[in-house]
Amino acid sequence: MGVEALALHGLSIRLGGAQILHDVTLNVPAGSFTCLLGPSGCGKTTLLRSIAGFAPPASGDIRLGARSIADLPPEKRGTAMVFQSYALWPHMTVAGNLTYPLKLRGIVRAERDARAEALLDILGLSGFGARKVGSLSGGQRQRVALGRALIIDPPILLLDEPLSNLDAAIRRNLRGELRRLQQRLGITTIMVTHDQEEALAMADTIVLMRAGRVVQVAAPQDLYARPADLDAGRFLGVDNMLAGRPDDPVAAATLGFRSMDARIHATAPQDALVRHGTVLDCAYTGGGYHLQLQSGAEVISAVSGVPVTPGSQVCVAVPTASLMAFGADQMLLPNGSPPIAETVQ
Amino acid sequence: MALATLARRGAANLLPAVMIGLCAFVVFGPLTNLFLWAFAEKWFFPARYPTEYGFDFWQRVFRPRAGAWTSLFNSVWIALATVGLSMALAVPAGYALARLMLPARAFIMLIFLLPQAFPSLPIFVNIAHMFYGLGLNGTYTGVVLVHSLPGLVYAVWIATAAFGAVDRTMEEAARNLGAGPMRTFRDITLPQAFPGLVAASIFVFLDSIDEFTGTFFVGTPDISTLPILMFNASMGGNYQIASITALILLVPSIGFMLVIERFLKADVLSRIGR
């Protein structure tokens, strides 16, 4: 069918009186890997299900390539979805699951079997064809579910938290495997996840969602360095949010930074955000120490290579490059706003 | 010390043993009696056990003109037709009740239970009265309809549970990969609900094989089933024939127990009435 781009225009969805999606507009380029990222209940799964045809839109349009698919029933859309629970059919064998979509398309048995065989090879499941689905491990089921979706050579692949039911170690392996497979096939892929690490590691583009709206669409590096607002920052692991002061190197209502960028210094360095505080707690985290500091009314998380006695007074500094400046409206301030320290002095 | 422990353990084992023995007696006592009667040639009052055993009455029961064969075939055909009718209604009804978010779902389920909630006698008397008007009395159709009344309760409730136990995402996966709604139902939903539907059919079949009151009011004297034959024999004091008929009725019950163990999954049973 070939790879196709996906476009959503002003998509709104209501379920049982509640507005799940508000006016979502999104362009997914052909062959890209896009992650829908957000906390649970943000509407990311509903968005994916609406693309597959399981959540009828109240308004808006869904276009796959040149054609609108918003009014088509699920079976006519040609999207291939991998469900979070995998949704393999337990009354069929592994090969039966893989070949069912081909059977629906009227492909003869010999070719069905040959294609299933080839796919099982690609998935590293050779010889599993005659097995019952129930006898497979979680990772194997996940591969079969993926294979069943890919066997129809779909224009777009939809993944609903495909790795969330797996052990951490298997998950990390499959992440890379899935990404390589996607790149090799060049298939347009949309994956739903609540795991920011997974999204950062796999996606070309991350769509950050909150409360049924798209908050930010950005490449992983941009999203990580420049979250659109305070909540987005918090969701992406910006664990320090301090009220800005006039003598800070960046002018902002709120300054955000990650604790791994905040280090203890003997003397205050240049070109950095500096705060003084009392050490509340010092915990060993393997590679170093994680500190909690009381600085005025605020608590700061920081890291240190050496242990620090709780109760001692320290100076913590964050390089200006690691700071995120948010305005009074909680939105990220545009880059290059003049550091207030220079203009005041 | 050791003796006291043993005694205590003995007492602890004794109670369950006695309880199991009592249950066994309650269940198997009447069955044993039935069994004895079925093979008793002569058994008169003061004798504790039959004085003569034999197959004389079995021959009498299965004599061509005794009506046992006719009753047996009647019973089986009526039961099969009842299963057919009940399941034909219960499969779509059960699917709708399990899948579609019908507003008054609990209420509809309750309505199906209503015929069981009232004493059956007044209901059957009224049905017989209605059927007279419709010319259905003494017809197979009439008897099948009467048997379907309690049959539908089992069929709809169990079918609803069976369809409810099918994971909806499996249906969605089939739709997603190109199967239309009917194809999905046939290829995905139905095979997975099948054990539950088999169980429902068996319940309906057994209920129908066993049904007496409705058949008595609607079917007799034109249509005789095994329970009717048994009733007539017992009323005539012919315990041998009644017992033999009862034993024949046991055959489907035992078959049922064997099948249900194979087919009915615990997760289907646990969803009944949900």
Coordinates of C-alpha atoms in Angstrom, one line a residue:
Chain A
M1 CA 0.0 0.0 0.0
G2 CA 3.0 2.2 0.4
V3 CA 3.9 4.7 3.2
E4 CA 1.5 7.5 3.7
A5 CA 1.4 10.7 5.7
L6 CA -1.4 11.3 8.3
A7 CA -3.1 14.6 9.0
L8 CA -5.6 15.5 11.6
H9 CA -7.6 18.7 11.3
G10 CA -9.5 20.2 14.2
L11 CA -10.3 16.8 15.6
S12 CA -12.7 16.8 18.6
I13 CA -14.1 13.7 20.3
R14 CA -16.8 13.3 22.9
L15 CA -17.4 10.2 24.8
G16 CA -20.5 10.0 27.0
G17 CA -20.9 13.7 27.4
A18 CA -17.2 14.3 28.2
Q19 CA -15.0 16.1 25.8
I20 CA -12.0 13.9 25.4
L21 CA -10.2 15.7 22.6
H22 CA -10.3 19.4 21.9
D23 CA -9.6 20.6 18.4
V24 CA -6.5 18.5 17.7
T25 CA -4.5 19.4 14.6
L26 CA -1.5 17.4 13.8
N27 CA 0.6 16.5 10.8
V28 CA 2.6 13.2 10.8
P29 CA 5.0 13.1 7.8
A30 CA 5.2 9.8 5.8
G31 CA 7.8 7.4 7.2
S32 CA 8.2 9.2 10.5
F33 CA 8.0 7.8 14.0
T34 CA 5.8 9.9 16.2
C35 CA 5.1 9.4 19.8
L36 CA 2.0 10.6 21.6
L37 CA 3.2 11.4 25.0
G38 CA 1.3 12.4 28.1
P39 CA 0.0 11.5 31.5
S40 CA -2.8 8.9 31.7
G41 CA -6.2 10.4 30.8
C42 CA -4.8 13.0 28.5
G43 CA -6.6 11.5 25.5
K44 CA -3.6 10.1 23.7
T45 CA -5.1 6.6 23.4
T46 CA -8.4 8.0 22.3
L47 CA -6.6 9.9 19.6
L48 CA -4.9 6.7 18.4
R49 CA -8.2 4.8 18.5
S50 CA -9.9 7.6 16.5
I51 CA -7.3 7.1 13.8
A52 CA -8.1 3.4 13.8
G53 CA -11.8 4.1 13.7
F54 CA -12.8 3.1 17.2
A55 CA -13.7 6.6 18.5
P56 CA -16.0 8.5 16.2
P57 CA -15.0 12.2 16.0
A58 CA -17.6 14.8 16.9
S59 CA -15.9 17.2 14.4
G60 CA -12.8 17.5 12.4
D61 CA -11.1 15.3 9.7
I62 CA -8.6 12.5 9.5
R63 CA -6.6 12.2 6.3
L64 CA -4.4 9.3 5.3
G65 CA -2.4 10.4 2.3
A66 CA -4.9 12.1 0.0
R67 CA -8.1 10.5 1.2
S68 CA -10.2 11.2 4.2
I69 CA -10.8 8.2 6.5
A70 CA -12.8 9.9 9.2
D71 CA -16.1 8.4 8.0
L72 CA -14.8 4.9 7.2
P73 CA -15.5 1.9 9.4
P74 CA -12.3 0.5 11.0
E75 CA -12.0 -2.4 8.6
K76 CA -11.9 -0.1 5.6
R77 CA -9.2 2.2 6.9
G78 CA -6.2 0.0 6.4
T79 CA -4.5 1.2 9.6
A80 CA -2.7 -1.5 11.5
M81 CA -2.9 -1.3 15.3
V82 CA -1.0 -3.1 18.0
F83 CA -3.1 -3.1 21.2
Q84 CA -1.7 -2.7 24.6
S85 CA -3.0 -6.1 25.6
Y86 CA -1.8 -7.4 22.2
A87 CA -5.4 -8.8 21.6
L88 CA -4.1 -12.0 20.1
W89 CA -6.8 -14.6 19.3
P90 CA -6.4 -17.5 21.7
H91 CA -8.4 -19.9 19.7
M92 CA -5.9 -19.7 16.8
T93 CA -2.2 -20.7 16.6
V94 CA 0.6 -18.2 16.1
A95 CA 0.5 -18.7 12.4
G96 CA -3.3 -18.5 12.4
N97 CA -3.1 -15.1 14.1
L98 CA -0.6 -13.9 11.6
T99 CA -2.4 -15.2 8.5
Y100 CA -5.9 -14.1 9.4
P101 CA -5.6 -10.6 7.9
L102 CA -4.3 -12.3 4.7
K103 CA -7.2 -14.7 4.7
L104 CA -9.6 -11.7 5.0
R105 CA -7.9 -10.4 1.8
G106 CA -8.5 -13.6 -0.1
I107 CA -4.9 -14.6 -0.4
V108 CA -4.5 -18.3 -1.1
R109 CA -3.3 -20.6 1.6
A110 CA 0.2 -21.4 0.2
E111 CA 1.1 -17.8 0.0
R112 CA -0.4 -17.0 3.4
D113 CA 1.8 -19.7 4.9
A114 CA 4.9 -18.6 3.1
R115 CA 4.4 -15.0 4.2
A116 CA 3.8 -16.1 7.8
E117 CA 6.9 -18.1 7.7
A118 CA 9.0 -15.2 6.4
L119 CA 7.6 -12.9 9.0
L120 CA 8.3 -15.3 11.8
D121 CA 11.9 -15.3 10.6
I122 CA 12.1 -11.5 10.8
L123 CA 10.5 -11.5 14.2
G124 CA 12.9 -14.2 15.5
L125 CA 10.1 -16.6 16.1
S126 CA 11.0 -19.3 13.5
G127 CA 9.2 -22.6 14.3
F128 CA 6.6 -21.0 16.5
G129 CA 3.9 -21.1 13.9
A130 CA 2.1 -24.1 15.2
R131 CA 2.2 -23.0 18.8
K132 CA -0.8 -21.8 20.8
V133 CA -0.7 -18.1 21.6
G134 CA -1.2 -19.0 25.3
S135 CA 2.2 -20.7 25.5
L136 CA 4.1 -17.6 24.5
S137 CA 6.0 -15.2 26.8
G138 CA 5.0 -11.5 26.9
G139 CA 7.8 -10.5 24.6
Q140 CA 6.9 -13.2 22.1
R141 CA 3.3 -12.2 22.1
Q142 CA 4.3 -8.6 21.5
R143 CA 6.2 -9.7 18.4
V144 CA 3.3 -11.7 17.1
A145 CA 1.0 -8.8 17.6
L146 CA 3.4 -6.6 15.8
G147 CA 3.8 -9.2 13.0
R148 CA 0.1 -9.5 12.6
A149 CA -0.2 -5.8 12.1
L150 CA 2.7 -5.6 9.7
I151 CA 1.7 -8.6 7.5
I152 CA -0.9 -6.5 5.7
D153 CA 1.8 -4.0 4.7
P154 CA -0.2 -1.1 6.1
P155 CA 0.3 2.5 5.2
I156 CA 0.4 3.4 8.9
L157 CA 1.2 1.5 12.1
L158 CA -0.5 2.4 15.3
L159 CA 1.1 1.3 18.6
D160 CA -0.8 1.6 21.9
E161 CA 1.7 1.4 24.7
P162 CA 3.2 -1.7 23.0
L163 CA 6.0 -2.2 25.6
S164 CA 4.2 -1.3 28.8
N165 CA 3.3 -4.9 29.7
L166 CA 6.9 -6.1 29.5
D167 CA 9.8 -6.4 32.0
A168 CA 12.2 -3.4 32.1
A169 CA 15.1 -5.3 30.5
I170 CA 13.0 -6.8 27.6
R171 CA 11.4 -3.4 27.1
R172 CA 14.8 -1.7 26.6
N173 CA 15.8 -4.4 24.0
L174 CA 12.5 -4.2 22.2
R175 CA 12.7 -0.4 22.1
G176 CA 15.7 -0.6 19.9
E177 CA 14.4 -3.5 17.9
L178 CA 11.1 -1.8 17.2
R179 CA 12.9 1.4 16.2
R180 CA 15.2 -0.4 13.8
L181 CA 12.3 -2.4 12.3
Q182 CA 10.4 0.8 11.7
Q183 CA 13.4 2.5 10.1
R184 CA 14.0 -0.5 7.9
L185 CA 10.4 -0.7 6.7
G186 CA 10.1 3.1 6.6
I187 CA 6.5 2.8 7.8
T188 CA 4.7 5.8 9.2
T189 CA 4.3 5.0 12.9
I190 CA 2.4 6.5 15.7
M191 CA 3.1 5.2 19.2
V192 CA 1.2 6.1 22.4
T193 CA 3.2 6.1 25.6
H194 CA 3.2 7.6 29.0
D195 CA 6.9 6.9 29.5
Q196 CA 9.0 10.0 28.5
E197 CA 12.2 8.0 28.4
E198 CA 10.7 5.6 25.8
A199 CA 9.4 8.5 23.8
L200 CA 12.7 10.3 23.8
A201 CA 14.6 7.2 22.8
M202 CA 12.4 6.1 20.0
A203 CA 10.6 9.1 18.4
D204 CA 11.5 11.4 15.5
T205 CA 8.8 13.7 16.8
I206 CA 7.0 13.8 20.1
V207 CA 3.5 15.1 20.5
L208 CA 3.0 16.2 24.1
M209 CA -0.6 16.0 25.2
R210 CA -2.5 17.2 28.2
A211 CA -6.2 17.2 29.0
G212 CA -7.3 16.4 25.4
R213 CA -5.1 19.1 23.8
V214 CA -1.7 19.1 22.0
V215 CA 0.7 21.1 24.2
Q216 CA 3.8 20.8 22.1
V217 CA 5.1 19.1 19.0
A218 CA 8.9 18.9 18.9
A219 CA 11.9 16.7 18.2
P220 CA 13.0 14.8 21.4
Q221 CA 16.0 17.0 22.0
D222 CA 14.0 20.2 21.6
L223 CA 11.2 18.9 23.8
Y224 CA 13.7 17.9 26.5
A225 CA 15.6 21.2 26.5
R226 CA 12.6 23.5 25.9
P227 CA 9.3 22.3 27.3
A228 CA 6.5 24.6 26.3
D229 CA 5.2 25.4 29.8
L230 CA 5.6 24.6 33.5
D231 CA 3.4 21.5 33.4
A232 CA 5.2 20.1 30.3
G233 CA 8.5 20.8 32.1
R234 CA 7.4 18.9 35.2
F235 CA 6.2 16.0 33.1
L236 CA 9.6 15.9 31.4
G237 CA 11.6 15.7 34.6
V238 CA 12.2 19.3 35.3
D239 CA 12.0 18.8 39.1
N240 CA 13.1 22.3 40.2
M241 CA 10.9 25.3 39.6
L242 CA 12.2 28.4 41.4
A243 CA 10.7 31.9 41.5
G244 CA 13.0 34.2 39.5
R245 CA 15.0 36.9 41.3
P246 CA 16.2 40.2 39.8
D247 CA 19.9 39.2 40.1
D248 CA 19.4 35.9 38.3
P249 CA 21.3 35.5 35.0
V250 CA 18.0 35.0 33.1
A251 CA 14.9 37.1 33.6
A252 CA 11.8 35.0 34.3
A253 CA 8.9 34.5 36.6
T254 CA 9.9 31.0 37.1
L255 CA 13.2 29.3 36.4
G256 CA 13.2 25.5 35.8
F257 CA 16.1 23.1 35.8
R258 CA 16.7 19.4 36.4
S259 CA 18.4 18.3 39.6
M260 CA 21.3 16.7 37.6
D261 CA 22.3 20.1 36.3
A262 CA 22.4 21.7 39.8
R263 CA 25.7 21.1 41.5
I264 CA 27.3 22.1 44.8
H265 CA 30.0 24.7 44.6
A266 CA 32.5 26.1 47.2
T267 CA 32.3 29.6 45.6
A268 CA 29.6 31.0 43.3
P269 CA 30.6 30.5 39.6
Q270 CA 30.1 33.0 36.8
D271 CA 27.2 32.7 34.3
A272 CA 25.0 30.6 36.5
L273 CA 22.0 30.6 38.6
V274 CA 23.2 30.6 42.2
R275 CA 21.2 29.8 45.4
H276 CA 22.3 29.3 49.0
G277 CA 20.7 26.8 51.3
T278 CA 20.8 24.3 54.1
V279 CA 21.2 20.6 53.3
L280 CA 18.0 18.8 54.4
D281 CA 18.9 15.4 53.1
C282 CA 21.7 13.6 51.3
A283 CA 21.0 10.2 49.7
Y284 CA 23.4 8.0 47.8
T285 CA 22.1 7.1 44.4
G286 CA 24.9 4.9 43.0
G287 CA 26.8 7.3 40.8
G288 CA 26.7 10.1 43.3
Y289 CA 24.6 11.8 45.9
H290 CA 21.2 13.4 45.7
L291 CA 20.6 16.4 47.9
Q292 CA 17.5 18.3 49.1
L293 CA 18.3 21.9 50.1
Q294 CA 16.1 24.4 51.9
S295 CA 16.6 27.8 50.3
G296 CA 14.3 30.3 51.8
A297 CA 10.8 28.9 51.3
E298 CA 11.9 26.8 48.4
V299 CA 13.3 23.3 48.3
I300 CA 15.9 22.5 45.7
S301 CA 17.0 19.1 44.4
A302 CA 20.6 18.9 43.4
V303 CA 23.4 16.4 42.9
S304 CA 26.9 16.1 44.4
G305 CA 29.8 13.9 43.7
V306 CA 30.7 13.8 47.4
P307 CA 28.5 13.4 50.5
V308 CA 27.4 16.5 52.3
T309 CA 26.4 16.6 55.9
P310 CA 22.8 17.5 56.5
G311 CA 22.5 20.8 58.1
S312 CA 25.5 22.4 56.4
Q313 CA 25.2 25.6 54.4
V314 CA 26.1 25.2 50.7
C315 CA 26.0 27.1 47.5
V316 CA 24.3 25.5 44.5
A317 CA 24.7 26.6 41.0
V318 CA 23.0 25.8 37.7
P319 CA 24.7 26.8 34.4
T320 CA 22.7 29.4 32.4
A321 CA 22.5 27.0 29.5
S322 CA 20.6 24.5 31.5
L323 CA 18.0 26.9 32.7
M324 CA 14.5 27.1 31.4
A325 CA 12.8 30.5 31.8
F326 CA 9.0 30.6 32.1
G327 CA 7.0 33.8 32.1
A328 CA 4.2 34.8 34.5
D329 CA 1.7 33.0 32.2
Q330 CA 3.6 29.8 32.9
M331 CA 4.7 29.6 29.2
L332 CA 8.4 29.1 28.2
L333 CA 10.0 32.5 27.3
P334 CA 11.5 32.7 23.8
N335 CA 15.2 32.1 23.5
G336 CA 17.7 35.0 23.8
S337 CA 15.8 37.1 26.3
P338 CA 18.5 39.4 27.7
P339 CA 19.9 38.3 31.0
I340 CA 18.6 40.8 33.5
A341 CA 21.8 40.8 35.5
E342 CA 23.7 42.6 32.8
T343 CA 21.1 45.3 32.1
V344 CA 20.7 46.1 35.8
Q345 CA 24.4 46.4 36.6
Chain B
M1 CA 0.3 -36.2 75.1
A2 CA 0.6 -37.9 71.8
L3 CA -2.6 -39.8 72.4
A4 CA -4.5 -36.5 73.1
T5 CA -3.2 -35.0 69.9
L6 CA -4.2 -38.1 68.0
A7 CA -7.6 -38.0 69.5
R8 CA -8.0 -34.4 68.7
R9 CA -6.9 -35.0 65.1
G10 CA -9.3 -37.9 65.0
A11 CA -12.2 -35.8 66.1
A12 CA -11.2 -33.1 63.6
N13 CA -11.3 -35.7 60.8
L14 CA -14.4 -37.4 62.0
L15 CA -16.7 -34.4 61.6
P16 CA -16.0 -33.8 57.9
A17 CA -16.2 -37.6 57.3
V18 CA -19.7 -37.7 58.9
M19 CA -20.8 -34.7 57.0
I20 CA -19.7 -36.1 53.7
G21 CA -21.4 -39.4 54.6
L22 CA -24.6 -37.6 55.3
C23 CA -24.5 -35.7 52.0
A24 CA -23.8 -38.9 50.2
F25 CA -26.7 -40.6 51.8
V26 CA -29.1 -37.7 50.9
V27 CA -27.9 -37.7 47.3
F28 CA -27.4 -41.4 46.7
G29 CA -30.0 -42.9 49.0
P30 CA -33.0 -42.1 46.7
L31 CA -30.9 -43.0 43.7
T32 CA -30.1 -46.4 45.2
N33 CA -33.8 -46.9 45.9
L34 CA -34.6 -46.0 42.3
F35 CA -32.0 -48.4 41.1
L36 CA -33.4 -51.2 43.1
W37 CA -36.9 -50.5 41.9
A38 CA -35.7 -50.5 38.3
F39 CA -34.5 -54.1 38.6
A40 CA -37.0 -55.4 41.1
E41 CA -39.3 -58.1 39.7
K42 CA -41.1 -58.6 43.1
W43 CA -40.9 -56.3 46.1
F44 CA -43.8 -56.4 48.5
F45 CA -44.3 -54.6 51.8
P46 CA -42.6 -56.4 54.6
A47 CA -39.5 -57.3 52.5
R48 CA -36.6 -54.9 53.1
Y49 CA -35.1 -55.6 49.7
P50 CA -36.7 -56.9 46.5
T51 CA -37.4 -60.6 46.6
E52 CA -36.8 -61.1 42.9
Y53 CA -34.7 -59.3 40.3
G54 CA -34.9 -59.2 36.6
F55 CA -35.4 -57.3 33.3
D56 CA -39.1 -58.2 32.9
F57 CA -40.2 -54.6 33.4
W58 CA -37.5 -53.3 31.0
Q59 CA -39.0 -55.4 28.3
R60 CA -42.4 -54.1 29.1
V61 CA -41.2 -50.5 29.0
F62 CA -39.6 -50.9 25.7
R63 CA -42.4 -52.9 24.1
P64 CA -43.5 -51.2 20.9
R65 CA -46.9 -50.3 22.2
A66 CA -45.9 -49.3 25.7
G67 CA -45.2 -45.8 24.5
A68 CA -41.7 -45.5 26.1
W69 CA -40.0 -45.2 22.7
T70 CA -42.5 -42.6 21.5
S71 CA -42.1 -40.7 24.7
L72 CA -38.3 -40.9 24.5
F73 CA -38.3 -39.6 20.9
N74 CA -40.8 -36.9 21.8
S75 CA -38.7 -35.8 24.7
V76 CA -35.5 -35.7 22.7
W77 CA -37.0 -33.9 19.7
I78 CA -38.8 -31.4 21.9
A79 CA -35.6 -30.8 23.8
L80 CA -33.6 -30.3 20.6
A81 CA -36.2 -27.9 19.2
T82 CA -36.3 -26.0 22.5
V83 CA -32.5 -25.7 22.4
G84 CA -32.7 -24.5 18.8
L85 CA -35.4 -21.9 19.5
S86 CA -33.9 -20.7 22.8
M87 CA -30.4 -20.3 21.4
A88 CA -31.6 -18.6 18.2
L89 CA -33.1 -16.0 20.5
A90 CA -30.3 -16.0 23.1
V91 CA -27.3 -15.6 20.8
P92 CA -28.3 -12.2 19.5
A93 CA -29.9 -11.2 22.8
G94 CA -26.9 -12.2 24.8
Y95 CA -24.5 -10.4 22.4
A96 CA -26.6 -7.3 22.6
L97 CA -26.8 -7.4 26.4
A98 CA -23.1 -8.1 26.8
R99 CA -21.8 -5.7 24.1
L100 CA -24.1 -2.8 23.4
M101 CA -24.5 -0.4 26.3
L102 CA -28.2 -0.8 26.5
P103 CA -29.7 1.7 28.9
A104 CA -31.9 -0.7 30.9
R105 CA -29.6 -3.6 30.8
A106 CA -30.1 -4.8 34.4
F107 CA -33.8 -4.4 34.0
I108 CA -33.9 -6.5 30.8
M109 CA -31.9 -9.2 32.5
L110 CA -34.3 -9.2 35.4
I111 CA -37.3 -9.5 33.0
F112 CA -35.8 -12.7 31.7
L113 CA -35.8 -14.1 35.2
L114 CA -39.4 -13.2 35.9
P115 CA -41.0 -16.5 34.7
Q116 CA -38.8 -18.2 37.2
A117 CA -39.7 -15.8 40.0
F118 CA -43.4 -16.7 40.0
P119 CA -44.8 -20.1 40.9
S120 CA -44.9 -22.0 37.6
L121 CA -48.3 -23.5 38.0
P122 CA -50.4 -20.4 37.6
I123 CA -48.3 -19.4 34.6
F124 CA -48.7 -22.7 32.9
V125 CA -52.4 -22.8 33.6
N126 CA -52.7 -19.4 31.9
I127 CA -50.5 -20.4 29.0
A128 CA -52.7 -23.5 28.5
H129 CA -55.7 -21.3 28.5
M130 CA -54.2 -19.0 25.9
F131 CA -52.9 -21.9 23.8
Y132 CA -56.4 -23.4 23.7
G133 CA -57.5 -20.2 22.0
L134 CA -54.6 -20.3 19.6
G135 CA -55.0 -24.0 18.8
L136 CA -51.6 -24.7 20.2
N137 CA -52.6 -27.2 22.9
G138 CA -51.6 -30.7 22.2
T139 CA -49.1 -29.6 19.4
Y140 CA -45.3 -29.9 19.4
T141 CA -45.1 -26.2 18.7
G142 CA -47.0 -25.5 21.9
V143 CA -44.9 -27.8 24.0
V144 CA -41.6 -26.4 22.5
L145 CA -42.9 -22.8 23.3
V146 CA -43.7 -23.8 26.9
H147 CA -40.3 -25.4 27.3
S148 CA -38.6 -22.4 25.9
L149 CA -40.0 -20.2 28.6
P150 CA -37.6 -21.4 31.3
G151 CA -35.1 -22.4 28.7
L152 CA -34.6 -18.8 27.6
V153 CA -33.7 -17.8 31.2
Y154 CA -30.7 -20.1 31.2
A155 CA -29.9 -19.4 27.5
V156 CA -29.9 -15.6 27.8
W157 CA -28.1 -15.3 31.1
I158 CA -25.3 -17.8 30.2
A159 CA -25.0 -16.4 26.6
T160 CA -24.7 -12.9 28.0
A161 CA -21.9 -14.1 30.3
A162 CA -20.2 -16.0 27.6
F163 CA -20.2 -13.0 25.2
G164 CA -19.2 -10.7 28.1
A165 CA -16.1 -12.8 28.7
V166 CA -14.8 -12.2 25.2
D167 CA -12.2 -9.5 25.3
R168 CA -13.5 -6.6 23.2
T169 CA -10.0 -5.6 22.0
M170 CA -9.8 -9.0 20.2
E171 CA -12.9 -8.0 18.2
E172 CA -11.3 -4.6 17.6
A173 CA -8.1 -6.2 16.4
A174 CA -10.1 -8.2 13.8
R175 CA -12.0 -5.1 12.7
N176 CA -8.7 -3.2 12.5
L177 CA -7.1 -5.8 10.3
G178 CA -9.9 -5.9 7.8
A179 CA -12.8 -8.0 9.1
G180 CA -16.4 -6.6 8.9
P181 CA -18.7 -6.8 11.9
M182 CA -20.4 -10.1 10.9
R183 CA -17.1 -11.7 9.9
T184 CA -15.6 -10.6 13.3
F185 CA -18.6 -12.1 15.1
R186 CA -18.2 -15.4 13.2
D187 CA -14.4 -15.7 13.4
I188 CA -13.5 -14.2 16.7
T189 CA -16.5 -13.7 19.0
L190 CA -18.4 -16.8 18.4
P191 CA -15.5 -19.3 18.7
Q192 CA -14.5 -17.8 22.0
A193 CA -18.1 -17.7 23.4
F194 CA -18.6 -21.2 22.1
P195 CA -18.0 -23.1 25.4
G196 CA -20.5 -20.9 27.2
L197 CA -23.0 -21.3 24.5
V198 CA -22.6 -25.1 24.6
A199 CA -23.2 -24.9 28.4
A200 CA -26.3 -22.8 27.8
S201 CA -27.6 -25.4 25.3
I202 CA -27.0 -28.2 27.7
F203 CA -28.9 -26.4 30.4
V204 CA -31.8 -25.8 28.1
F205 CA -31.7 -29.4 26.9
L206 CA -31.8 -30.8 30.4
D207 CA -34.4 -28.5 31.6
S208 CA -36.6 -29.5 28.7
I209 CA -36.0 -33.2 29.0
D210 CA -37.0 -32.9 32.7
E211 CA -39.9 -30.5 32.2
F212 CA -43.2 -31.8 33.5
T213 CA -45.7 -29.1 34.5
G214 CA -45.8 -27.2 31.2
T215 CA -46.0 -30.4 29.2
F216 CA -48.8 -31.7 31.4
F217 CA -51.0 -28.6 30.9
V218 CA -50.2 -27.9 27.3
G219 CA -49.2 -31.3 25.8
T220 CA -51.3 -34.1 27.3
P221 CA -53.0 -36.2 26.3
D222 CA -51.8 -35.8 22.7
I223 CA -48.1 -35.5 23.5
S224 CA -46.4 -37.7 26.0
T225 CA -42.8 -37.2 27.1
L226 CA -40.7 -39.3 29.5
P227 CA -41.6 -37.3 32.6
I228 CA -45.3 -37.6 31.7
L229 CA -44.9 -41.4 31.2
M230 CA -43.1 -41.5 34.6
F231 CA -45.9 -39.6 36.3
N232 CA -48.6 -41.9 34.9
A233 CA -46.6 -44.9 35.9
S234 CA -46.1 -43.7 39.5
M235 CA -49.7 -42.6 39.8
G236 CA -50.7 -46.1 38.7
G237 CA -48.4 -47.5 41.4
N238 CA -46.1 -49.0 38.9
Y239 CA -42.8 -48.1 40.5
Q240 CA -40.7 -50.3 38.3
I241 CA -41.8 -48.5 35.1
A242 CA -41.4 -45.1 36.8
S243 CA -37.9 -46.0 38.0
I244 CA -36.8 -47.3 34.7
T245 CA -38.1 -44.1 33.0
A246 CA -36.2 -42.1 35.6
L247 CA -33.0 -44.0 34.9
I248 CA -33.4 -43.3 31.2
L249 CA -33.8 -39.6 32.2
L250 CA -30.5 -39.8 34.1
V251 CA -28.5 -40.6 30.9
P252 CA -28.6 -37.0 29.5
S253 CA -27.8 -35.7 33.0
I254 CA -24.7 -37.7 33.3
G255 CA -23.7 -36.8 29.8
F256 CA -24.2 -33.2 30.8
M257 CA -21.8 -33.5 33.7
L258 CA -19.1 -34.9 31.5
V259 CA -19.5 -32.3 28.9
I260 CA -19.7 -29.3 31.2
E261 CA -16.4 -30.3 32.8
R262 CA -14.7 -30.2 29.5
F263 CA -16.4 -27.1 28.0
L264 CA -17.3 -24.6 30.7
K265 CA -14.5 -22.4 31.8
A266 CA -14.5 -20.9 35.3
D267 CA -14.2 -17.4 33.9
V268 CA -17.4 -17.8 32.0
L269 CA -19.3 -19.1 35.1
S270 CA -18.0 -16.2 37.2
R271 CA -19.5 -13.6 34.8
I272 CA -23.1 -15.0 34.9
G273 CA -25.4 -12.2 36.0
R274 CA -22.9 -9.5 35.8

